[in-house]
Tab-separated table of C-alpha atoms in Angstrom:
chain	number	residue	atom	x	y	z
A	1	MET	CA	9.306	13.094	9.168
A	2	ARG	CA	6.963	10.379	8.088
A	3	GLU	CA	8.332	7.029	6.531
A	4	LYS	CA	5.631	5.077	4.577
A	5	VAL	CA	6.861	2.082	2.837
A	6	ILE	CA	4.725	0.323	0.148
A	7	HIS	CA	4.918	-2.845	-1.279
A	8	CYS	CA	4.527	-3.759	-4.775
A	9	GLY	CA	4.158	-7.388	-4.819
A	10	LYS	CA	7.184	-9.588	-3.757
A	11	ASP	CA	9.967	-7.552	-5.622
A	12	TYR	CA	9.494	-4.013	-5.246
A	13	LEU	CA	9.371	-1.472	-2.480
A	14	SER	CA	8.070	2.149	-2.863
A	15	PRO	CA	9.513	3.987	0.348
A	16	GLU	CA	7.726	7.887	0.639
A	17	ILE	CA	9.215	9.910	3.102
A	18	PHE	CA	7.256	13.428	4.029
A	19	PRO	CA	6.972	15.757	6.253
A	20	TYR	CA	3.624	15.487	8.640
A	21	THR	CA	1.811	17.628	10.745
A	22	GLY	CA	0.535	17.053	14.417
A	23	THR	CA	-3.076	15.922	13.352
A	24	GLN	CA	-1.645	13.120	11.146
A	25	GLN	CA	0.540	11.981	14.004
A	26	GLN	CA	-2.583	11.537	15.827
A	27	ALA	CA	-4.535	9.770	12.990
A	28	VAL	CA	-1.601	7.018	13.239
A	29	LYS	CA	-1.274	6.552	16.947
A	30	GLY	CA	-1.764	3.321	18.583
A	31	LYS	CA	-2.234	1.766	14.908
A	32	ARG	CA	1.347	0.092	14.643
A	33	GLY	CA	1.665	-3.625	13.236
A	34	LYS	CA	-1.793	-3.407	11.153
A	35	LYS	CA	-1.193	-4.294	7.779
A	36	LYS	CA	-2.791	-1.642	5.183
A	37	LYS	CA	-3.659	-1.229	1.505
A	38	VAL	CA	-3.105	1.443	-0.598
A	39	SER	CA	-6.093	3.468	-1.046
A	40	GLU	CA	-6.948	3.786	-4.913
A	41	PRO	CA	-7.298	7.248	-5.994
A	42	LYS	CA	-11.040	8.509	-6.062
A	43	GLN	CA	-10.505	10.002	-9.731
A	44	LYS	CA	-8.655	7.518	-11.841
A	45	ASN	CA	-7.393	10.405	-13.821
A	46	LEU	CA	-3.918	10.037	-14.938
A	47	ASN	CA	-3.386	13.603	-15.483
A	48	ASP	CA	-2.924	13.528	-11.334
A	49	LYS	CA	0.579	13.091	-10.282
A	50	ARG	CA	-0.607	10.570	-7.369
A	51	ALA	CA	-2.589	8.615	-9.592
A	52	LYS	CA	0.157	8.111	-11.676
A	53	ARG	CA	2.345	6.858	-8.902
A	54	TYR	CA	-0.491	4.551	-7.825
A	55	PHE	CA	-1.030	2.933	-11.564
A	56	ILE	CA	2.849	2.134	-11.463
A	57	GLN	CA	2.833	0.779	-8.161
A	58	LEU	CA	-0.131	-1.587	-9.150
A	59	ALA	CA	1.426	-2.396	-12.282
A	60	ASN	CA	4.757	-3.330	-10.744
A	61	ALA	CA	2.741	-5.529	-7.961
A	62	ASN	CA	0.618	-7.729	-10.948
A	63	PHE	CA	2.701	-7.519	-14.212
A	64	GLY	CA	6.113	-8.684	-15.205
A	65	GLU	CA	8.217	-10.996	-17.394
A	66	GLY	CA	5.929	-12.998	-19.873
A	67	ASP	CA	2.579	-10.771	-19.415
A	68	LEU	CA	1.158	-8.633	-22.248
A	69	ALA	CA	1.211	-4.421	-23.249
A	70	VAL	CA	-1.714	-4.557	-25.524
A	71	HIS	CA	-2.306	-1.450	-27.611
A	72	LEU	CA	-5.714	-0.690	-29.474
A	73	THR	CA	-6.534	1.936	-31.979
A	74	TYR	CA	-9.496	2.875	-34.305
A	75	ALA	CA	-9.529	3.105	-38.083
A	76	PRO	CA	-11.520	6.618	-38.852
A	77	GLU	CA	-14.623	4.987	-40.078
A	78	PHE	CA	-14.940	2.783	-36.758
A	79	LEU	CA	-13.739	5.328	-34.345
A	80	PRO	CA	-16.488	5.527	-30.984
A	81	ASP	CA	-18.741	8.728	-30.902
A	82	SER	CA	-17.743	8.837	-27.081
A	83	TYR	CA	-15.820	7.731	-24.212
A	84	GLU	CA	-18.540	5.551	-23.106
A	85	GLU	CA	-19.000	3.813	-26.602
A	86	SER	CA	-15.400	2.972	-26.608
A	87	ILE	CA	-15.398	1.352	-23.264
A	88	LYS	CA	-18.188	-0.904	-24.124
A	89	ILE	CA	-16.255	-1.829	-27.171
A	90	VAL	CA	-12.708	-2.434	-25.222
A	91	ILE	CA	-14.848	-4.423	-22.199
A	92	ASN	CA	-16.119	-6.540	-25.013
A	93	PHE	CA	-12.596	-7.488	-26.177
A	94	LEU	CA	-11.095	-8.202	-23.298
A	95	ARG	CA	-14.401	-10.552	-22.416
A	96	ARG	CA	-13.477	-12.585	-25.461
A	97	VAL	CA	-9.976	-12.967	-24.174
A	98	ALA	CA	-11.343	-14.018	-20.718
A	99	TYR	CA	-13.184	-16.565	-22.523
A	100	LEU	CA	-10.269	-17.512	-24.596
A	101	ARG	CA	-8.046	-18.153	-21.557
A	102	LYS	CA	-10.838	-20.022	-20.198
A	103	LYS	CA	-11.273	-22.206	-22.929
A	104	ARG	CA	-7.335	-23.115	-22.615
A	105	GLY	CA	-7.375	-23.709	-18.985
A	106	LEU	CA	-5.236	-20.849	-17.993
A	107	PRO	CA	-5.835	-18.244	-14.812
A	108	PRO	CA	-8.527	-15.900	-15.176
A	109	LEU	CA	-7.815	-12.361	-16.765
A	110	LYS	CA	-6.025	-9.705	-15.300
A	111	TYR	CA	-5.877	-6.316	-16.607
A	112	LEU	CA	-5.149	-2.831	-16.255
A	113	LEU	CA	-7.010	-0.655	-19.131
A	114	ILE	CA	-6.302	3.005	-19.817
A	115	THR	CA	-8.431	4.645	-22.309
A	116	GLN	CA	-7.433	8.000	-23.973
A	117	VAL	CA	-9.801	10.545	-25.268
A	118	GLY	CA	-8.212	13.530	-27.130
A	119	ARG	CA	-9.742	17.140	-26.210
A	120	LYS	CA	-10.639	17.857	-29.894
A	121	LYS	CA	-14.012	17.173	-31.456
A	122	GLY	CA	-14.317	13.838	-32.720
A	123	GLY	CA	-10.516	13.654	-30.557
A	124	ARG	CA	-8.454	10.037	-31.024
A	125	ILE	CA	-9.473	7.528	-28.941
A	126	HIS	CA	-7.149	4.654	-28.038
A	127	HIS	CA	-6.515	1.783	-25.372
A	128	HIS	CA	-3.673	0.664	-23.587
A	129	ILE	CA	-3.594	-2.856	-21.672
A	130	LEU	CA	-1.346	-4.716	-19.253
A	131	MET	CA	-3.012	-8.002	-18.931
A	132	ASN	CA	-1.355	-11.559	-17.895
A	133	GLY	CA	0.438	-13.797	-20.359
A	134	GLY	CA	-0.324	-17.019	-21.948
A	135	LEU	CA	-1.932	-16.584	-24.703
A	136	ASP	CA	-0.167	-15.930	-27.923
A	137	ARG	CA	0.237	-12.571	-29.161
A	138	ASP	CA	-1.126	-13.024	-32.524
A	139	GLU	CA	-4.487	-14.713	-30.763
A	140	VAL	CA	-4.907	-11.549	-28.806
A	141	GLU	CA	-4.468	-9.198	-31.721
A	142	ALA	CA	-7.107	-10.996	-33.753
A	143	LEU	CA	-9.889	-10.631	-30.982
A	144	TRP	CA	-9.800	-6.826	-31.717
A	145	TRP	CA	-12.664	-7.570	-34.356
A	146	LYS	CA	-15.871	-5.534	-35.220
A	147	ILE	CA	-17.065	-8.177	-37.304
A	148	LYS	CA	-15.999	-11.836	-36.673
A	149	GLU	CA	-14.124	-14.165	-39.624
A	150	SER	CA	-16.745	-16.470	-40.533
A	151	LYS	CA	-15.067	-19.713	-42.272
A	152	LYS	CA	-18.284	-21.181	-43.573
A	153	LYS	CA	-19.471	-17.661	-45.328
A	154	LYS	CA	-15.451	-17.148	-46.346
A	155	ARG	CA	-15.764	-13.987	-44.642
A	156	PRO	CA	-12.456	-12.531	-43.296
A	157	ALA	CA	-13.053	-10.599	-40.121
A	158	VAL	CA	-13.159	-6.809	-39.696
A	159	MET	CA	-10.997	-5.234	-37.330
A	160	PHE	CA	-11.811	-2.017	-35.226
A	161	GLY	CA	-8.290	-0.940	-36.019
A	162	TRP	CA	-4.705	-1.547	-35.348
A	163	ALA	CA	-3.822	-3.935	-32.444
A	164	ASN	CA	-0.523	-4.899	-31.304
A	165	ALA	CA	0.762	-7.036	-28.121
A	166	ASP	CA	4.034	-7.199	-26.936
A	167	ARG	CA	5.599	-9.207	-24.293
A	168	LEU	CA	6.795	-7.588	-21.373
A	169	LYS	CA	10.375	-7.031	-20.350
A	170	PRO	CA	11.191	-6.087	-17.130
A	171	ASN	CA	14.229	-4.192	-16.094
A	172	LYS	CA	15.454	-2.630	-12.641
A	173	LYS	CA	12.266	-0.747	-12.526
A	174	GLY	CA	10.104	-3.749	-13.427
A	175	ILE	CA	7.729	-2.758	-15.625
A	176	ALA	CA	7.705	1.149	-14.823
A	177	ASN	CA	8.830	2.012	-17.866
A	178	MET	CA	6.072	0.605	-19.805
A	179	ALA	CA	3.657	1.754	-17.282
A	180	GLY	CA	4.937	5.444	-17.472
A	181	TYR	CA	4.818	5.453	-21.020
A	182	MET	CA	1.212	4.415	-20.929
A	183	VAL	CA	0.529	7.148	-18.042
A	184	GLN	CA	2.474	10.031	-19.827
A	185	ASP	CA	1.561	13.797	-20.463
A	186	SER	CA	-0.890	13.974	-22.942
A	187	THR	CA	-3.304	16.924	-24.754
A	188	GLY	CA	-6.128	14.675	-23.600
A	189	LYS	CA	-7.599	12.808	-20.786
A	190	LYS	CA	-6.987	9.411	-19.486
A	191	HIS	CA	-8.451	6.959	-17.222
A	192	TRP	CA	-7.999	3.667	-16.032
A	193	THR	CA	-10.102	0.680	-14.993
A	194	GLN	CA	-9.047	-2.808	-13.949
A	195	SER	CA	-9.774	-6.411	-13.136
A	196	GLN	CA	-11.173	-6.570	-9.481
A	197	ASN	CA	-8.512	-9.634	-8.899
A	198	LEU	CA	-5.265	-7.631	-8.888
A	199	GLU	CA	-2.989	-7.356	-6.043
A	200	LYS	CA	-3.261	-4.305	-4.434
A	201	PRO	CA	0.013	-2.195	-3.122
A	202	TRP	CA	0.279	-2.326	0.752
A	203	TYR	CA	2.062	-0.746	3.689
A	204	ASN	CA	2.626	-1.045	7.248
A	205	PRO	CA	1.360	1.847	10.028
A	206	PRO	CA	4.003	4.848	9.012
A	207	ASN	CA	7.082	5.668	11.075
A	208	ASP	CA	7.765	8.871	12.485
A	209	LYS	CA	11.209	8.137	14.320
A	210	LYS	CA	13.645	7.083	11.367
A	211	TYR	CA	14.315	10.261	9.579
A	212	THR	CA	15.079	13.808	10.951
A	213	HIS	CA	14.699	17.045	8.572
A	214	ARG	CA	17.951	17.858	9.088
A	215	GLN	CA	19.538	14.479	8.132
A	216	LEU	CA	16.964	14.331	4.799
A	217	ALA	CA	18.147	18.030	4.170
A	218	LYS	CA	21.844	16.686	3.852
A	219	ILE	CA	20.956	13.760	1.594
A	220	ALA	CA	18.859	16.113	-0.838
A	221	LYS	CA	22.036	17.991	-1.388
A	222	LEU	CA	23.926	14.922	-2.699
A	223	PRO	CA	23.769	14.152	-6.400
A	224	PRO	CA	21.014	11.457	-7.068
A	225	ASP	CA	23.563	9.587	-9.472
A	226	SER	CA	26.144	9.568	-6.982
A	227	GLU	CA	27.502	6.442	-4.957
A	228	GLU	CA	27.033	8.102	-1.721
A	229	TYR	CA	23.498	8.836	-2.471
A	230	ARG	CA	22.540	5.270	-3.462
A	231	ALA	CA	24.466	3.860	-0.241
A	232	PHE	CA	22.174	6.033	2.204
A	233	TRP	CA	19.330	4.430	0.934
A	234	GLU	CA	20.234	0.937	0.295
A	235	LYS	CA	21.452	0.836	3.932
A	236	GLN	CA	18.372	2.193	5.151
A	237	TYR	CA	16.453	-0.594	3.546
A	238	LYS	CA	18.591	-3.942	3.590
A	239	GLY	CA	18.315	-6.427	1.130
A	240	TRP	CA	16.953	-3.875	-1.377
A	241	GLU	CA	18.917	-1.907	-4.133
A	242	LEU	CA	17.850	1.474	-5.360
A	243	VAL	CA	16.530	1.902	-9.077
A	244	GLU	CA	15.082	5.478	-8.872
A	245	ALA	CA	14.307	8.363	-6.623
A	246	GLU	CA	12.491	11.330	-7.083
A	247	GLN	CA	12.647	14.293	-4.135
A	248	GLN	CA	10.932	17.609	-4.042
A	249	TYR	CA	11.391	20.847	-1.964
A	250	VAL	CA	8.563	22.726	-0.545
A	251	GLU	CA	9.264	25.396	1.305
A	252	GLN	CA	6.274	25.569	3.739
A	253	SER	CA	6.917	22.136	4.642
A	254	GLY	CA	10.560	20.590	3.715
A	255	TRP	CA	11.694	17.387	1.924
A	256	TYR	CA	9.384	14.682	0.011
A	257	PHE	CA	11.265	11.863	-1.232
A	258	TYR	CA	9.692	8.821	-3.312
A	259	LEU	CA	11.710	6.010	-3.982
A	260	THR	CA	11.616	2.570	-6.079
A	261	MET	CA	13.588	-0.226	-4.397
A	262	ARG	CA	14.137	-4.214	-6.062
A	263	ARG	CA	14.824	-6.695	-4.073
A	264	LYS	CA	18.546	-7.718	-4.490
A	265	CYS	CA	18.848	-11.220	-6.204
């Protein structure tokens, strides 16, 4: 059984415990102690389970209290003809946000952007964005314009559609709930893009000696909400509390565990 402990910023760990093969064992042999960044999924398609897990880890590593979740939609008359056109529109919106931040003397914009496209012809396109805080919510929403307001010409702004910015309110799982909502299953495809200044989740080389198949099979039989189950994992990761656990059994190999741990106050 292999243990891979992923660090998501300073306050969250995402340990992954899974069966390994002889080939996988050779691949990490002799590489102890060297920190690695978690590799991004090649296809940032959020219908993929691994991509969803990475997205939530990335979100928890970079965003928290006081940051913003921004949701953008299009009025029927302004609905983009394609995914590519919608990306151009929303990137222009992000440039306006970045410019205003610079003007206010705030740190550079950091963001995670999800764009969803419905499967039907002329499908509904909309965007979800996580971004660092500092600007007023109303100011951010007001930048979602197609035609800018002109006080000189007494012309009001023409908006692409509805815009809503909310302050993030982390709980024990950080912002995993909001990130999970953004990547939830839907009838259409979802892809994400990101700013280049995000902190990536990282891990030290895997540990192949910490757990055994028999030990984990015993733990898997416990109710995940039981005190014994929680106590076992918190004993393995001292100073951290268990906030979520996902486990799966594959007949050909054994048990897989995906944990979320929060640093104890």
